[in-house]
XYZ file of C-alpha atoms in Angstrom:
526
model
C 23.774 -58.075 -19.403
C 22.977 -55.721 -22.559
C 25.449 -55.750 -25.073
C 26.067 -52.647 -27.211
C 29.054 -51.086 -29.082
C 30.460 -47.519 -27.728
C 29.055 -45.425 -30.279
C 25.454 -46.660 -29.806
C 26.183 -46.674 -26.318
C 26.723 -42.857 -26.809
C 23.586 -42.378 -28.862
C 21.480 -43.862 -26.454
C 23.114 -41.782 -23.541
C 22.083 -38.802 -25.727
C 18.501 -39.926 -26.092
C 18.763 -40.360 -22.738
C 19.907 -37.616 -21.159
C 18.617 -34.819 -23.742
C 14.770 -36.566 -23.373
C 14.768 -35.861 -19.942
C 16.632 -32.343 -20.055
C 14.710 -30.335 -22.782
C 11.278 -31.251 -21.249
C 12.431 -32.647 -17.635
C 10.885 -30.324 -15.470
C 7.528 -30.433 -17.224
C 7.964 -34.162 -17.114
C 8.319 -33.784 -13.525
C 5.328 -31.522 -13.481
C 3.081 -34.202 -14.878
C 4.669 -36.945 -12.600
C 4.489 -35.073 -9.057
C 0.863 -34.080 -10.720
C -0.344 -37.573 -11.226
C 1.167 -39.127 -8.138
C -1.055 -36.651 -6.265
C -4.167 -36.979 -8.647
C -4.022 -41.085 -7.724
C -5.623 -39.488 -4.381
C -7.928 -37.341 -6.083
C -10.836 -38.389 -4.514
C -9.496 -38.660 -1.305
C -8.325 -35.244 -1.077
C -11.555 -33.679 -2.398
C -13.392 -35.206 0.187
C -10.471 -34.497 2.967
C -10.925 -31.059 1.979
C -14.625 -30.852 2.772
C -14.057 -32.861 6.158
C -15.520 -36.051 4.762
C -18.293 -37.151 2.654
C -22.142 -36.823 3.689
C -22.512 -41.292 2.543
C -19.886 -43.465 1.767
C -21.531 -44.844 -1.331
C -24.027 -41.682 -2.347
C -25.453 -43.251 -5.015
C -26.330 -46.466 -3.221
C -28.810 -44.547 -1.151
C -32.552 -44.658 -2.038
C -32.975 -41.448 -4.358
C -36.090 -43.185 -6.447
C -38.435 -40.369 -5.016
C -36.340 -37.251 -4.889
C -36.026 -37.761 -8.780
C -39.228 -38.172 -9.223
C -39.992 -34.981 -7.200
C -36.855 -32.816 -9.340
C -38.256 -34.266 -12.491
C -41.430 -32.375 -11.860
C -39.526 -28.966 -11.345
C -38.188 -28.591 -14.885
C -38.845 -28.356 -18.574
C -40.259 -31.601 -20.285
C -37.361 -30.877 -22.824
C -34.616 -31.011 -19.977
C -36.168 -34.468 -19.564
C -34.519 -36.080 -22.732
C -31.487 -37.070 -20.519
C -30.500 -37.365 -16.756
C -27.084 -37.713 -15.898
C -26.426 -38.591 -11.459
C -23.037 -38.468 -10.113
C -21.567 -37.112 -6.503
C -19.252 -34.193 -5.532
C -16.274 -34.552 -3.059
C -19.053 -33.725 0.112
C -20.749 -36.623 -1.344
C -23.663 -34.931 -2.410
C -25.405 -35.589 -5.503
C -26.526 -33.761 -8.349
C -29.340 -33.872 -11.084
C -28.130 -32.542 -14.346
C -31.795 -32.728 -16.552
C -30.695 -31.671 -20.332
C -31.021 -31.933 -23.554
C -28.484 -31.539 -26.512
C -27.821 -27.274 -27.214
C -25.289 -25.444 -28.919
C -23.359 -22.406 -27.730
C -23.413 -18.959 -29.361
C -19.906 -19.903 -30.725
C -21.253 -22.921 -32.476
C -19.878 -25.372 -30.143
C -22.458 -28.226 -28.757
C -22.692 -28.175 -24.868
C -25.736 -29.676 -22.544
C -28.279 -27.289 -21.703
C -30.581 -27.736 -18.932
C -30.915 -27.681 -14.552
C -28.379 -29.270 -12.595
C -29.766 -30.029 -8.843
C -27.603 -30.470 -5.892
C -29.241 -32.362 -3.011
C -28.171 -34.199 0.123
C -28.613 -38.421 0.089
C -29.181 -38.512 3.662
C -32.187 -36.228 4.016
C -33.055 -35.261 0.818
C -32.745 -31.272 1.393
C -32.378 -29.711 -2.488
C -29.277 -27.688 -2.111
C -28.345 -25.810 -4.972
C -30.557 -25.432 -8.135
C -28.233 -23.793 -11.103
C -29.692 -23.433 -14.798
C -28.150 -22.900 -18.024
C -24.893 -24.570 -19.918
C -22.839 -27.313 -18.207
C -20.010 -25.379 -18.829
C -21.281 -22.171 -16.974
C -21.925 -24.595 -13.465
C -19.479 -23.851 -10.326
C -19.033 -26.721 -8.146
C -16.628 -25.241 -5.463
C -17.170 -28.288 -2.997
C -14.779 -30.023 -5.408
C -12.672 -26.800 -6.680
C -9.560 -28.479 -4.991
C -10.067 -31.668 -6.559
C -10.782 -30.613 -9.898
C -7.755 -28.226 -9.731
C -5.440 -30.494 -9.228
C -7.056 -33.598 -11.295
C -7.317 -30.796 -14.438
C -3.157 -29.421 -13.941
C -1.897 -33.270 -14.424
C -4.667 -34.303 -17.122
C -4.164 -31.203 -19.561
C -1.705 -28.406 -17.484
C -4.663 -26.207 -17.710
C -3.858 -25.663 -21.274
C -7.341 -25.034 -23.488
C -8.252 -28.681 -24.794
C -7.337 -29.990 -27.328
C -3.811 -28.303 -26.453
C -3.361 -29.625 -23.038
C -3.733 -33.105 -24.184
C -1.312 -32.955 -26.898
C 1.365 -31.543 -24.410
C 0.327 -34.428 -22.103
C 1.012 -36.885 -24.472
C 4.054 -35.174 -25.925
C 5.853 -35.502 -22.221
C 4.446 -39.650 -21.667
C 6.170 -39.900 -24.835
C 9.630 -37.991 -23.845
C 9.201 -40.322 -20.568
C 9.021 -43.771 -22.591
C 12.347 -42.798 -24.931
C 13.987 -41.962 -21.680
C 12.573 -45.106 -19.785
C 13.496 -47.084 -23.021
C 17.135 -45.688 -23.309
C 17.622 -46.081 -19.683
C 16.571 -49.825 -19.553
C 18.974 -50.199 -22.571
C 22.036 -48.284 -20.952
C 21.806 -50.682 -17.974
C 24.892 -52.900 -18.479
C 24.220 -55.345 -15.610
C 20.682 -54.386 -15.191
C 19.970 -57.277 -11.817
C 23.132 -55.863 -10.329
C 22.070 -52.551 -10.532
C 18.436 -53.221 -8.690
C 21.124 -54.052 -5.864
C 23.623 -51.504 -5.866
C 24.609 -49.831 -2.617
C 25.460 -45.831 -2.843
C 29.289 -45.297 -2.355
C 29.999 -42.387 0.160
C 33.576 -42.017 -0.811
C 32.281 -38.860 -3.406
C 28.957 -37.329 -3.017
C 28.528 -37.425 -6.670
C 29.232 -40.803 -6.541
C 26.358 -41.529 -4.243
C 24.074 -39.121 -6.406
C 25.000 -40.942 -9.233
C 24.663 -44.432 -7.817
C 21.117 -43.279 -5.737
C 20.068 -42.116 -9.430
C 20.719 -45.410 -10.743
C 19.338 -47.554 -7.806
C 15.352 -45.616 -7.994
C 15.706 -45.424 -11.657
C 15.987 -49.061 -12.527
C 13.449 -50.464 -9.461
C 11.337 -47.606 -11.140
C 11.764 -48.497 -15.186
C 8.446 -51.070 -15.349
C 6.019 -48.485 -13.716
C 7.923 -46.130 -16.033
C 7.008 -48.060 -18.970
C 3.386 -48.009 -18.093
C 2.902 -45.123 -16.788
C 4.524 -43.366 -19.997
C 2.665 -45.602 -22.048
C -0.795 -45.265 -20.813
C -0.657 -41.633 -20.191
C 0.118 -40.995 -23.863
C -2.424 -43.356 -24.865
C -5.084 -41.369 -22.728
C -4.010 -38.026 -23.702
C -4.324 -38.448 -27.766
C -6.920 -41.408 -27.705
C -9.713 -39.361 -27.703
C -8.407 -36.035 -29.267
C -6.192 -38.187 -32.400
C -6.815 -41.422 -31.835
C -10.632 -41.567 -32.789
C -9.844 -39.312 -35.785
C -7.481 -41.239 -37.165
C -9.037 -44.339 -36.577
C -12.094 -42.968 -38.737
C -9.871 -41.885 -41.492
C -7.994 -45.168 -42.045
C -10.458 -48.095 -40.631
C -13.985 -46.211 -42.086
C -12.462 -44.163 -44.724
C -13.623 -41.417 -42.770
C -16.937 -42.110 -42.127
C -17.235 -40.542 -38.543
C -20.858 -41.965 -38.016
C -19.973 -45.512 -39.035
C -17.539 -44.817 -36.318
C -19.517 -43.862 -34.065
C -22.239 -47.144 -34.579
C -19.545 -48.761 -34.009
C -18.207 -48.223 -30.846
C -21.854 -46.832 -29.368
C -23.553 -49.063 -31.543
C -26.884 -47.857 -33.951
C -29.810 -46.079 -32.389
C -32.761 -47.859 -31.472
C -36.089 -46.744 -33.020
C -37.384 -44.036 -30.706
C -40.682 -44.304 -29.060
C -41.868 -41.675 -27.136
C -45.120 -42.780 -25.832
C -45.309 -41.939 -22.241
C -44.516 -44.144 -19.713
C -43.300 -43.456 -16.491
C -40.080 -44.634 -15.015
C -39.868 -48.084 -13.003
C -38.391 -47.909 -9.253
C -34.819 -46.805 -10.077
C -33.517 -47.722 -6.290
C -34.374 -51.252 -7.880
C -32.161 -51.323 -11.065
C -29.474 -49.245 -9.533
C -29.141 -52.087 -6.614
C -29.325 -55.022 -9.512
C -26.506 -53.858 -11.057
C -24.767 -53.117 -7.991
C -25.102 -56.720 -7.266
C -23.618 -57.636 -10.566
C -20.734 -55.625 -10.344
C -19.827 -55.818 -6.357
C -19.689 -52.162 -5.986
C -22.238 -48.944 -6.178
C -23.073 -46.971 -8.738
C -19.987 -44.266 -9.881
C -22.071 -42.569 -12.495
C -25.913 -42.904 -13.856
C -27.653 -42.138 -17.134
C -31.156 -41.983 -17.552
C -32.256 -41.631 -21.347
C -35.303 -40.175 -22.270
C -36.924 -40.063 -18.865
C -40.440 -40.434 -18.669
C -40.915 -42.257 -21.897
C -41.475 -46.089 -23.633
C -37.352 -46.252 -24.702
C -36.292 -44.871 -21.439
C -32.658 -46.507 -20.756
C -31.499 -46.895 -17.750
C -27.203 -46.896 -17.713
C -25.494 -47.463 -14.765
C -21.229 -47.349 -14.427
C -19.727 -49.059 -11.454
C -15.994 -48.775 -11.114
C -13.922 -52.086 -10.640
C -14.672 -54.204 -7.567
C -13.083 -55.534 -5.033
C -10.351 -58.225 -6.682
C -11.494 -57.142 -9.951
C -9.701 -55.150 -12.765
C -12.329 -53.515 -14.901
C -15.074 -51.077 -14.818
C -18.327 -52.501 -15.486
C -21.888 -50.462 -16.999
C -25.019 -52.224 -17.157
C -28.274 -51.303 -19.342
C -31.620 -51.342 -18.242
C -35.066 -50.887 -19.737
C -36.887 -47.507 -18.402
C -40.372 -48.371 -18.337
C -40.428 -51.636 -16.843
C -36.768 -51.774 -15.063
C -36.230 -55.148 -17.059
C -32.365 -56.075 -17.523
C -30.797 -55.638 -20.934
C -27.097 -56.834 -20.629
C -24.038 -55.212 -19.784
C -22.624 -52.862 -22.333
C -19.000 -52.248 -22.933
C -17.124 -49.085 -23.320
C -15.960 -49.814 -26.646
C -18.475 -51.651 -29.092
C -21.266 -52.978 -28.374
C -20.339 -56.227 -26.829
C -17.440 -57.530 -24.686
C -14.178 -57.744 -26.644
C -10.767 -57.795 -26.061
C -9.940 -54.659 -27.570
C -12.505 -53.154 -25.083
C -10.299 -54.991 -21.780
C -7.861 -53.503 -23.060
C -8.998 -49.951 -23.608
C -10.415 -50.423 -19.786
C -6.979 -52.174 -18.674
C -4.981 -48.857 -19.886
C -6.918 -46.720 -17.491
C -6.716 -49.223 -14.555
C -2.985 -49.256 -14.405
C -3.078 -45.630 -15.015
C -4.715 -44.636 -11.859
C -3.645 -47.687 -9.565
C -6.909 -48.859 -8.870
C -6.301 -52.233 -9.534
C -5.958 -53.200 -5.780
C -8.035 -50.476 -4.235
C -6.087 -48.059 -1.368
C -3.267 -50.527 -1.643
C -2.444 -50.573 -4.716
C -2.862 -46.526 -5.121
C -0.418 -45.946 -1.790
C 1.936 -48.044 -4.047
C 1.881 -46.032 -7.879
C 1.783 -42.929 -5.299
C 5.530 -44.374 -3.881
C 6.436 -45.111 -7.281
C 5.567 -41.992 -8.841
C 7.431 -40.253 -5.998
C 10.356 -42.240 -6.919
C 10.015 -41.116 -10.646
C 10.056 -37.776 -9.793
C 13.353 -38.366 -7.671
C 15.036 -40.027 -11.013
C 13.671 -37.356 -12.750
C 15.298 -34.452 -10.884
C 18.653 -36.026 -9.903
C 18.660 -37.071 -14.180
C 19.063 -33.935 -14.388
C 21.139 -32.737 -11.694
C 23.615 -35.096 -12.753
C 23.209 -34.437 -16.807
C 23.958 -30.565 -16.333
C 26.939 -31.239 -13.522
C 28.905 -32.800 -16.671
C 28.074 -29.397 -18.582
C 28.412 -26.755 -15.494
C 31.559 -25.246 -16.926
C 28.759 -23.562 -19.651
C 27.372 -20.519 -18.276
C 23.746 -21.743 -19.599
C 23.697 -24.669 -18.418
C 24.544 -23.476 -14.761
C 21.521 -20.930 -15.180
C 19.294 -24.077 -15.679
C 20.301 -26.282 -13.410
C 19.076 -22.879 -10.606
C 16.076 -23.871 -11.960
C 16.258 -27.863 -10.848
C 15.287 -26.893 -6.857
C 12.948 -24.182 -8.104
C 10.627 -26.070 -9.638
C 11.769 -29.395 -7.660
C 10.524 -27.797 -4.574
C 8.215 -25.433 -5.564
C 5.881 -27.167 -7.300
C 4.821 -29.082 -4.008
C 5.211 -26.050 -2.318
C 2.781 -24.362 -4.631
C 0.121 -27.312 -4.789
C 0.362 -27.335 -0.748
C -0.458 -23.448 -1.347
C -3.703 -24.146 -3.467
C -4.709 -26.069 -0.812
C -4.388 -23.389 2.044
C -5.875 -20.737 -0.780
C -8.919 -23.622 -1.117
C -9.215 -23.606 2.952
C -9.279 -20.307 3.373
C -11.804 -19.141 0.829
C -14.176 -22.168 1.808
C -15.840 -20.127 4.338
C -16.631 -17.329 1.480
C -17.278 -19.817 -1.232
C -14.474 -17.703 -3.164
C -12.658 -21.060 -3.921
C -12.596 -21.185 -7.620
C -10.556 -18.110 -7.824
C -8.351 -18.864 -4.603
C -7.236 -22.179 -5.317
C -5.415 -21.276 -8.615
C -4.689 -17.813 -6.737
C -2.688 -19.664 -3.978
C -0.677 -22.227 -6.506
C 0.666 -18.954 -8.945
C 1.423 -17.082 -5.711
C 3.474 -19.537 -4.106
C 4.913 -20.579 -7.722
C 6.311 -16.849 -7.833
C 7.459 -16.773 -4.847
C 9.630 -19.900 -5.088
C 10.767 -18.461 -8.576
C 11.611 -15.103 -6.688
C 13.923 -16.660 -3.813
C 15.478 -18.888 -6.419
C 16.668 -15.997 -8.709
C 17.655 -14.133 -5.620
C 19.226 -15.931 -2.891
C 22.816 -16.979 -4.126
C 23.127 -19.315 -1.236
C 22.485 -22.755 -1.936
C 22.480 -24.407 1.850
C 20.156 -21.159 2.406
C 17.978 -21.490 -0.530
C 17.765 -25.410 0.157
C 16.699 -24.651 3.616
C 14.398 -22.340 3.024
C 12.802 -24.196 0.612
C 12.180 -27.287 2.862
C 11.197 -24.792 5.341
C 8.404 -23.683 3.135
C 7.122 -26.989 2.396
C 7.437 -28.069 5.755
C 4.815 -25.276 7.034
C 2.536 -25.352 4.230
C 1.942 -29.206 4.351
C 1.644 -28.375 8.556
C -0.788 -25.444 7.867
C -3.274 -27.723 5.867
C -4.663 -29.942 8.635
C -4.917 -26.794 10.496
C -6.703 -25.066 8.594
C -9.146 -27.543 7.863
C -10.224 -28.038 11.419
C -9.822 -24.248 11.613
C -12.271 -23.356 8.918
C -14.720 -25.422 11.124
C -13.619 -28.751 9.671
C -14.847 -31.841 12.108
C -12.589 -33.524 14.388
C -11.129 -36.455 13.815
C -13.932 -38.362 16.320
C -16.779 -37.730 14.424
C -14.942 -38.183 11.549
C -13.988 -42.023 12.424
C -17.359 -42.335 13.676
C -18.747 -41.615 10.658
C -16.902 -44.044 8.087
C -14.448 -40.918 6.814
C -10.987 -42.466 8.439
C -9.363 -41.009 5.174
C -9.771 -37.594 6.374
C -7.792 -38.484 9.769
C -5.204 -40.560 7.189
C -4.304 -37.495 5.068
C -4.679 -35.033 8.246
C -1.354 -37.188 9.889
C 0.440 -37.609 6.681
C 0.078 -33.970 6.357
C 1.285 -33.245 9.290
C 3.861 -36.087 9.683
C 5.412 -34.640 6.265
C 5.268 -31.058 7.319
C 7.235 -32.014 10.591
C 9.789 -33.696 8.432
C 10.458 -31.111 6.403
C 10.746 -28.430 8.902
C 13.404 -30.934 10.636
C 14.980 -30.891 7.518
C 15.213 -27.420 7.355
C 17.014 -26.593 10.980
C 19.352 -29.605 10.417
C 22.873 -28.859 9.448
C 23.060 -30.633 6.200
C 25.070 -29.685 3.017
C 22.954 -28.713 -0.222
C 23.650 -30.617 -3.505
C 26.605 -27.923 -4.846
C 27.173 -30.339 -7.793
C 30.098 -28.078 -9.219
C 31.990 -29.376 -5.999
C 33.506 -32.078 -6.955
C 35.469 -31.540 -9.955
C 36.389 -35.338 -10.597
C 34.701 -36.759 -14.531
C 32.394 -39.323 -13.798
C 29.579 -40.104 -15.945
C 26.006 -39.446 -15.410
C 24.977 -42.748 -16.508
């Protein structure tokens, strides 16, 4: 039991409720967001109908590098960077180091596309690596770039970001605090006598099974929103007196003397499978550093294996594929500060436990956005006799069901321009039309059974029409799919559907909206 006197009990009840009110529905933006973005990757490659390899960069690609490499401009040699799309394809980006017209630095150089299985070159785009389209992974990136940054101009996005995982900790914090008998409440049962009773109690009940992934999920998303756009800046102004290259030795560590005596690269296939073996799982991401010459460096990033918590990137020597040591993220050897940094991201994302633990922070964050709405229902039913505050709480199932509604949307906008490759202006196209329409029959309708309805309704078809439309837009079926090691596809094809079918039950069944102003009694929100 917490002990605290009336009037700080009061306090913290403000904290509490008005951290959650003034920036609750963006909070529950970023929340719904994220919960969806732990599947990122699965729903990119859903949305292609599966991925051409299950570990692309695994496969033997020694050759068709050395093949690309002989396509471009020796300068575009200088660095090599090899990572996969949602189809599992991979691309090729040869660059070097250019600046922009505006003064801003950006990569310069060709960026192949090829398939892993039979080598075919796909796509061959030149230029910035901001100019590229990659419309394979439009949906994916969409969705990964509205939780990471609200598709707000950087470094903007990542401020707000940060600002809401820090309204989410002083409201986790107060919360945990107002708690009186915090085990009992882990155990409460929902009273039906008053249906804000049971709102109230329900509210309680998610929110205090849900307070430790609150902590850490507030936490680390702050963290990883202003680490890189504050966090490095201040740490160069107080630590190295701001000294941003003493910084940067630091956590890179110095140059080695260059050497650019030509030599050609040692059998890749052969270093990318050593450090494969020392991390237990394929290559996520590789960096080859001045290809085709004596210092060539070899870098290749593996995400955590199976039973393991962090990420792992090993060095290797160009020339003669020789080992060289793993190298950290942060510094220049292993460290605790660098587990750590690693160990933020990791609980993050879920992907301490694989699918397992990501189905669970998925749950969880689901649950958070359920605190997160009733929070609110149940803050502004104590103030519904003001006129403003019963003009904001229309906007509580707005956004509470349209923003699902409008990210099933950029998913059927994704579909449906596939075919034309017209996905990059679809996908957003689909979410802001389904977002006004939501806001449209919530100013409207007057009716809240009706609105609440046909809300669920909406939801209930677009999450139907998605595995439709995938096999539809000439999407394979779910046997070749199974057959072919992309059982994820067939996975978020029935949840799809199993969710849509709930919600249009929902819909047709005769039950009562939330009309908080319908029970009159005073009971507290918290």
């Amino acid at each position: 039991m917490i002990e605290l006197s009336q009037a700080r009990s009061k306090r913290l009840l403000a904290v509490h409720g008005w951290s959650g009110t003034v920036l609750g529905l963006a909070l529950y933006v970023v929340i719904l967001t994220g919960a969806v973005v732990v599947f990122a990757h699965e729903i990119g490659t859903w949305s292609v109908s599966g991925s051409r390899a299950e570990q692309p960069l695994a496969v033997p690609m020694d050759a068709k590098l050395r093949e690309l490499a002989a396509q471009v401009d020796p300068e575009y040699l200088d660095d090599i960077n090899l990572f996969h799309n949602a189809a599992g394809h991979i691309s090729a980006f040869f660059h070097t180091h250019g600046v922009k017209e505006d003064g801003h630095p950006m990569e310069k150089g060709v960026r192949f596309t090829f398939d892993p299985v039979t080598g075919e070159t796909l796509t061959r785009q030149e230029g910035y690596a901001d100019e590229f389209e990659e419309p394979v992974s439009g949906l994916e990136r969409f969705l990964v770039d509205l939780h990471v940054n609200l598709h707000a101009p950087n470094p903007i996005g990542l401020y707000l970001t940060g600002i809401l995982g820090f309204v989410m900790l002083a409201a986790a914090v107060s919360g945990f605090l107002l708690h009186r008998h915090l085990i009992k409440d882990l155990f409460v049962a929902p009273r039906l006598s008053s249906r804000l009773l049971n709102a109230r109690d329900r509210h309680i009940l998610a929110g205090s099974w849900g307070l430790p992934f609150a902590f850490v999920l507030a936490f680390t998303g702050a963290f990883l929103s202003f680490a890189g756009s504050i966090g490095l800046m201040t740490i160069s102004m107080v630590a190295f007196g701001g000294d941003q290259e003493k910084l940067i030795e630091t956590i890179v560590g110095t140059p080695e003397g260059e050497d650019a005596t030509p030599a050609p690269l040692a059998n890749l296939d052969a270093m990318l499978r050593q450090a494969a073996e020392k991390s237990h799982s394929a290559p996520a991401f590789v960096s080859i550093m001045h290809y085709g010459r004596a210092d060539a460096r070899v870098f290749s990033f593996h995400l955590a294996g199976e039973g393991e918590l962090q990420s792992q990137q090993h060095v290797f020597k160009g020339s003669d594929g020789s080992y060289l040591g793993p190298k950290p993220t942060l510094g220049t050897k292993p460290s605790a500060g660098d587990a750590a940094f690693t160990l933020v991201s990791v609980l993050h994302f879920g992907t301490f436990a694989g699918l397992l633990s990501r189905v669970i922070w998925f749950a969880l964050g689901l649950a958070m956005c359920y605190v997160t709405l009733t929070g609110l229902q149940l803050w502004l039913r104590r103030r519904e006799d003001s006129q403003l505050w019963r003009r904001l709480g229309r906007s509580v199932p707005i956004v509470g069901y349209g923003l699902p509604i409008a990210l099933a949307a950029s998913g059927i906008g994704y579909l449906l321009a596939l075919p034309a490759g017209a996905v990059l202006f679809w996908t957003p196209a689909g979410f802001l039309i389904a977002s006004g329409l939501a806001i449209i029959l919530g100013c409207i309708l007057r009716d809240e059974a009706l609105l609440y309805r046909l809300y669920r309704g909406l939801l209930g078809a677009s999450l139907l029409a998605l595995p439709v439309l995938r096999w539809l837009t000439g999407g394979t079926g779910w046997g070749p799919l199974m057959a072919n090691g992309n059982d994820i596809v067939v996975l978020l094809d029935l949840a799809l559907a199993t969710g849509g079918i709930g919600y249009l039950y929902l819909s047709i069944a005769r039950r009562p909206a939330p009309q908080w102003g319908a029970d009159k009694r005073p009971v507290a929100a918290e």
